[in-house]
Amino acid sequence: LLDALADMGALAIERVRLVEALDRAERDAETDRLRQALLTSISHDLRTPLAAVLGAASTLRDLDAALAPPAKAELVATIVAESERLNRFIANLLDMTRLEAGAVAPNVSLQDLGETVDTALRRTERVLAGHRVAVAVPPDLPPLRLDPVLFEQVLVNLLDNAAKYAPEGSTVTIRARAEGAWILLTVEDEGDGLPEEDVERVFDKFYRVRKGDRVRAGTGLGLAISRGFVEAMGGTIAAANRRDRSGAAFTLRLPVPGRPAREAA
Ligand code: ADP
């Protein structure tokens, strides 16, 4: 009997091993598939602007004498815009790689939220030129321990998105308030908002609601990077649709230094 039990035990262990091996193989295949899809999508995102640059540059080279100044100016504008797009995409890919390698070490110091918001607004002045901007950041908020470079990048990403996905003439609102051990900072717009069923997916790498949207250029990486940066500084970021009207709302929760975070939970 003991021998039989031992045999059964050995069989059971063997089966567990097999199932594990199968799981691993499936996971490997899935990972391979994902990696392949990722490479395809990255190549596409690199090649599309590069093709536009090459096209415009070759036209300038071959037809230079025959082109009227406005046509030339347009080709040059294409080269600049598409090169900027490439530049942004590569910078985003590098940020994403650094995040995934755990190589983002925030360099924190005490920062005034109002000043940080002002800096981000100055950096997005050009893209937000057609929008109204409303800022409601109380002056008496405690300073926060933030990496100013990373944090500004997050705000710039959110403001860029508000400018891109909400119509000209609409209002972008930045609001901050204290809630226990946290400061909440919200960026709201008056665009179409996010698809209710996958609000969370906007933080996925390469996720874009309208794939191939080239009018509103984007990489689908801005929010994934923003989440990584905010979490590296001990905060969280969440997306939602506004309740009071149509539009998206992104809320950052940032810990107030020296206050136990549990107080707020
Ligand atoms: P992208 O470079 O495409 O803007 P993001 O990671 O910043 O990448 O955003 C991912 C996607 O989430 C966008 O492509 C867009 O579909 C959606 N999105 C982001 N912000 C907004 C917003 N303020 N309003 C509506 N949709 C948004």
PDB file of N, CA, C and O and ligand atoms in Angstrom, residues 161-162 164-165 189 193-194 202 207-210 218-224 248 250, ligand 1:
ATOM      1  N   ASN A 161      -2.598  66.638 -23.230  1.00  0.00           N
ATOM      2  CA  ASN A 161      -3.755  65.818 -23.591  1.00  0.00           C
ATOM      3  C   ASN A 161      -5.039  66.640 -23.577  1.00  0.00           C
ATOM      4  O   ASN A 161      -5.861  66.530 -24.485  1.00  0.00           O
ATOM      5  N   ALA A 162      -5.204  67.458 -22.532  1.00  0.00           N
ATOM      6  CA  ALA A 162      -6.411  68.291 -22.444  1.00  0.00           C
ATOM      7  C   ALA A 162      -6.488  69.179 -23.686  1.00  0.00           C
ATOM      8  O   ALA A 162      -7.544  69.334 -24.291  1.00  0.00           O
ATOM      9  N   LYS A 164      -5.180  68.569 -26.585  1.00  0.00           N
ATOM     10  CA  LYS A 164      -5.362  67.751 -27.793  1.00  0.00           C
ATOM     11  C   LYS A 164      -6.770  67.203 -27.908  1.00  0.00           C
ATOM     12  O   LYS A 164      -7.333  67.130 -28.989  1.00  0.00           O
ATOM     13  N   TYR A 165      -7.336  66.751 -26.774  1.00  0.00           N
ATOM     14  CA  TYR A 165      -8.585  65.995 -26.844  1.00  0.00           C
ATOM     15  C   TYR A 165      -9.818  66.823 -26.484  1.00  0.00           C
ATOM     16  O   TYR A 165     -10.920  66.287 -26.484  1.00  0.00           O
ATOM     17  N   ASP A 189     -11.007  68.606 -18.373  1.00  0.00           N
ATOM     18  CA  ASP A 189     -11.261  69.311 -19.633  1.00  0.00           C
ATOM     19  C   ASP A 189     -12.718  69.191 -20.020  1.00  0.00           C
ATOM     20  O   ASP A 189     -13.524  68.613 -19.291  1.00  0.00           O
ATOM     21  N   GLY A 193     -14.323  63.144 -23.248  1.00  0.00           N
ATOM     22  CA  GLY A 193     -14.074  62.228 -22.136  1.00  0.00           C
ATOM     23  C   GLY A 193     -13.540  60.895 -22.634  1.00  0.00           C
ATOM     24  O   GLY A 193     -13.132  60.760 -23.790  1.00  0.00           O
ATOM     25  N   LEU A 194     -13.578  59.899 -21.747  1.00  0.00           N
ATOM     26  CA  LEU A 194     -12.977  58.590 -22.041  1.00  0.00           C
ATOM     27  C   LEU A 194     -14.069  57.543 -22.166  1.00  0.00           C
ATOM     28  O   LEU A 194     -15.118  57.675 -21.539  1.00  0.00           O
ATOM     29  N   VAL A 202      -6.429  53.693 -20.337  1.00  0.00           N
ATOM     30  CA  VAL A 202      -5.644  54.816 -20.870  1.00  0.00           C
ATOM     31  C   VAL A 202      -4.230  54.838 -20.282  1.00  0.00           C
ATOM     32  O   VAL A 202      -3.343  55.461 -20.852  1.00  0.00           O
ATOM     33  N   TYR A 207      -1.795  52.315 -25.534  1.00  0.00           N
ATOM     34  CA  TYR A 207      -3.246  52.361 -25.710  1.00  0.00           C
ATOM     35  C   TYR A 207      -3.673  53.748 -26.207  1.00  0.00           C
ATOM     36  O   TYR A 207      -3.286  54.761 -25.645  1.00  0.00           O
ATOM     37  N   ARG A 208      -4.443  53.789 -27.288  1.00  0.00           N
ATOM     38  CA  ARG A 208      -5.049  55.036 -27.760  1.00  0.00           C
ATOM     39  C   ARG A 208      -6.499  54.727 -28.100  1.00  0.00           C
ATOM     40  O   ARG A 208      -6.773  53.713 -28.732  1.00  0.00           O
ATOM     41  N   VAL A 209      -7.395  55.614 -27.685  1.00  0.00           N
ATOM     42  CA  VAL A 209      -8.813  55.352 -27.950  1.00  0.00           C
ATOM     43  C   VAL A 209      -9.046  55.299 -29.459  1.00  0.00           C
ATOM     44  O   VAL A 209      -9.693  54.394 -29.962  1.00  0.00           O
ATOM     45  N   ARG A 210      -8.484  56.288 -30.160  1.00  0.00           N
ATOM     46  CA  ARG A 210      -8.629  56.277 -31.623  1.00  0.00           C
ATOM     47  C   ARG A 210      -7.275  55.922 -32.220  1.00  0.00           C
ATOM     48  O   ARG A 210      -6.399  56.767 -32.320  1.00  0.00           O
ATOM     49  N   GLY A 218       0.132  61.334 -31.212  1.00  0.00           N
ATOM     50  CA  GLY A 218       0.409  60.811 -29.881  1.00  0.00           C
ATOM     51  C   GLY A 218       1.078  59.461 -29.975  1.00  0.00           C
ATOM     52  O   GLY A 218       1.130  58.859 -31.051  1.00  0.00           O
ATOM     53  N   THR A 219       1.590  59.003 -28.835  1.00  0.00           N
ATOM     54  CA  THR A 219       2.325  57.745 -28.840  1.00  0.00           C
ATOM     55  C   THR A 219       1.605  56.691 -28.002  1.00  0.00           C
ATOM     56  O   THR A 219       1.963  55.526 -28.036  1.00  0.00           O
ATOM     57  N   GLY A 220       0.616  57.116 -27.220  1.00  0.00           N
ATOM     58  CA  GLY A 220      -0.014  56.171 -26.305  1.00  0.00           C
ATOM     59  C   GLY A 220       0.880  55.834 -25.126  1.00  0.00           C
ATOM     60  O   GLY A 220       0.636  54.884 -24.390  1.00  0.00           O
ATOM     61  N   LEU A 221       1.929  56.640 -24.917  1.00  0.00           N
ATOM     62  CA  LEU A 221       2.857  56.354 -23.816  1.00  0.00           C
ATOM     63  C   LEU A 221       2.785  57.386 -22.689  1.00  0.00           C
ATOM     64  O   LEU A 221       3.187  57.114 -21.564  1.00  0.00           O
ATOM     65  N   GLY A 222       2.259  58.580 -23.027  1.00  0.00           N
ATOM     66  CA  GLY A 222       2.288  59.689 -22.062  1.00  0.00           C
ATOM     67  C   GLY A 222       1.692  59.334 -20.706  1.00  0.00           C
ATOM     68  O   GLY A 222       2.299  59.608 -19.663  1.00  0.00           O
ATOM     69  N   LEU A 223       0.534  58.695 -20.710  1.00  0.00           N
ATOM     70  CA  LEU A 223      -0.126  58.401 -19.431  1.00  0.00           C
ATOM     71  C   LEU A 223       0.538  57.226 -18.711  1.00  0.00           C
ATOM     72  O   LEU A 223       0.580  57.195 -17.485  1.00  0.00           O
ATOM     73  N   ALA A 224       1.049  56.259 -19.481  1.00  0.00           N
ATOM     74  CA  ALA A 224       1.761  55.131 -18.854  1.00  0.00           C
ATOM     75  C   ALA A 224       2.990  55.670 -18.120  1.00  0.00           C
ATOM     76  O   ALA A 224       3.266  55.297 -16.973  1.00  0.00           O
ATOM     77  N   ALA A 248     -12.912  64.741 -19.547  1.00  0.00           N
ATOM     78  CA  ALA A 248     -12.102  63.807 -18.765  1.00  0.00           C
ATOM     79  C   ALA A 248     -11.545  64.526 -17.541  1.00  0.00           C
ATOM     80  O   ALA A 248     -11.348  65.747 -17.562  1.00  0.00           O
ATOM     81  N   PHE A 250      -8.401  63.914 -14.644  1.00  0.00           N
ATOM     82  CA  PHE A 250      -7.272  63.113 -14.150  1.00  0.00           C
ATOM     83  C   PHE A 250      -6.911  63.632 -12.769  1.00  0.00           C
ATOM     84  O   PHE A 250      -6.705  64.829 -12.593  1.00  0.00           O
TER      85      PHE A 250
HETATM   86  P1  ADP B   1      -1.305  59.855 -26.517  1.00  0.00           P
HETATM   87  O1  ADP B   1       0.102  60.098 -26.909  1.00  0.00           O
HETATM   88  O2  ADP B   1      -2.056  58.983 -27.464  1.00  0.00           O
HETATM   89  O3  ADP B   1      -2.046  61.108 -26.157  1.00  0.00           O
HETATM   90  P2  ADP B   1      -1.558  59.076 -23.715  1.00  0.00           P
HETATM   91  O4  ADP B   1      -0.923  57.932 -22.996  1.00  0.00           O
HETATM   92  O5  ADP B   1      -1.264  60.438 -23.201  1.00  0.00           O
HETATM   93  O6  ADP B   1      -1.142  58.917 -25.233  1.00  0.00           O
HETATM   94  O7  ADP B   1      -3.131  58.865 -23.740  1.00  0.00           O
HETATM   95  C1  ADP B   1      -3.643  57.606 -24.161  1.00  0.00           C
HETATM   96  C2  ADP B   1      -4.996  57.775 -24.789  1.00  0.00           C
HETATM   97  O8  ADP B   1      -5.961  58.171 -23.801  1.00  0.00           O
HETATM   98  C3  ADP B   1      -5.083  58.856 -25.866  1.00  0.00           C
HETATM   99  O9  ADP B   1      -4.691  58.378 -27.138  1.00  0.00           O
HETATM  100  C4  ADP B   1      -6.559  59.227 -25.836  1.00  0.00           C
HETATM  101  O10 ADP B   1      -7.301  58.306 -26.598  1.00  0.00           O
HETATM  102  C5  ADP B   1      -6.931  59.037 -24.376  1.00  0.00           C
HETATM  103  N1  ADP B   1      -6.897  60.328 -23.646  1.00  0.00           N
HETATM  104  C6  ADP B   1      -5.886  60.821 -22.896  1.00  0.00           C
HETATM  105  N2  ADP B   1      -6.218  62.010 -22.346  1.00  0.00           N
HETATM  106  C7  ADP B   1      -7.472  62.281 -22.758  1.00  0.00           C
HETATM  107  C8  ADP B   1      -8.388  63.373 -22.523  1.00  0.00           C
HETATM  108  N3  ADP B   1      -8.046  64.433 -21.767  1.00  0.00           N
HETATM  109  N4  ADP B   1      -9.612  63.302 -23.135  1.00  0.00           N
HETATM  110  C9  ADP B   1      -9.976  62.241 -23.890  1.00  0.00           C
HETATM  111  N5  ADP B   1      -9.154  61.181 -24.139  1.00  0.00           N
HETATM  112  C10 ADP B   1      -7.916  61.194 -23.584  1.00  0.00           C
END
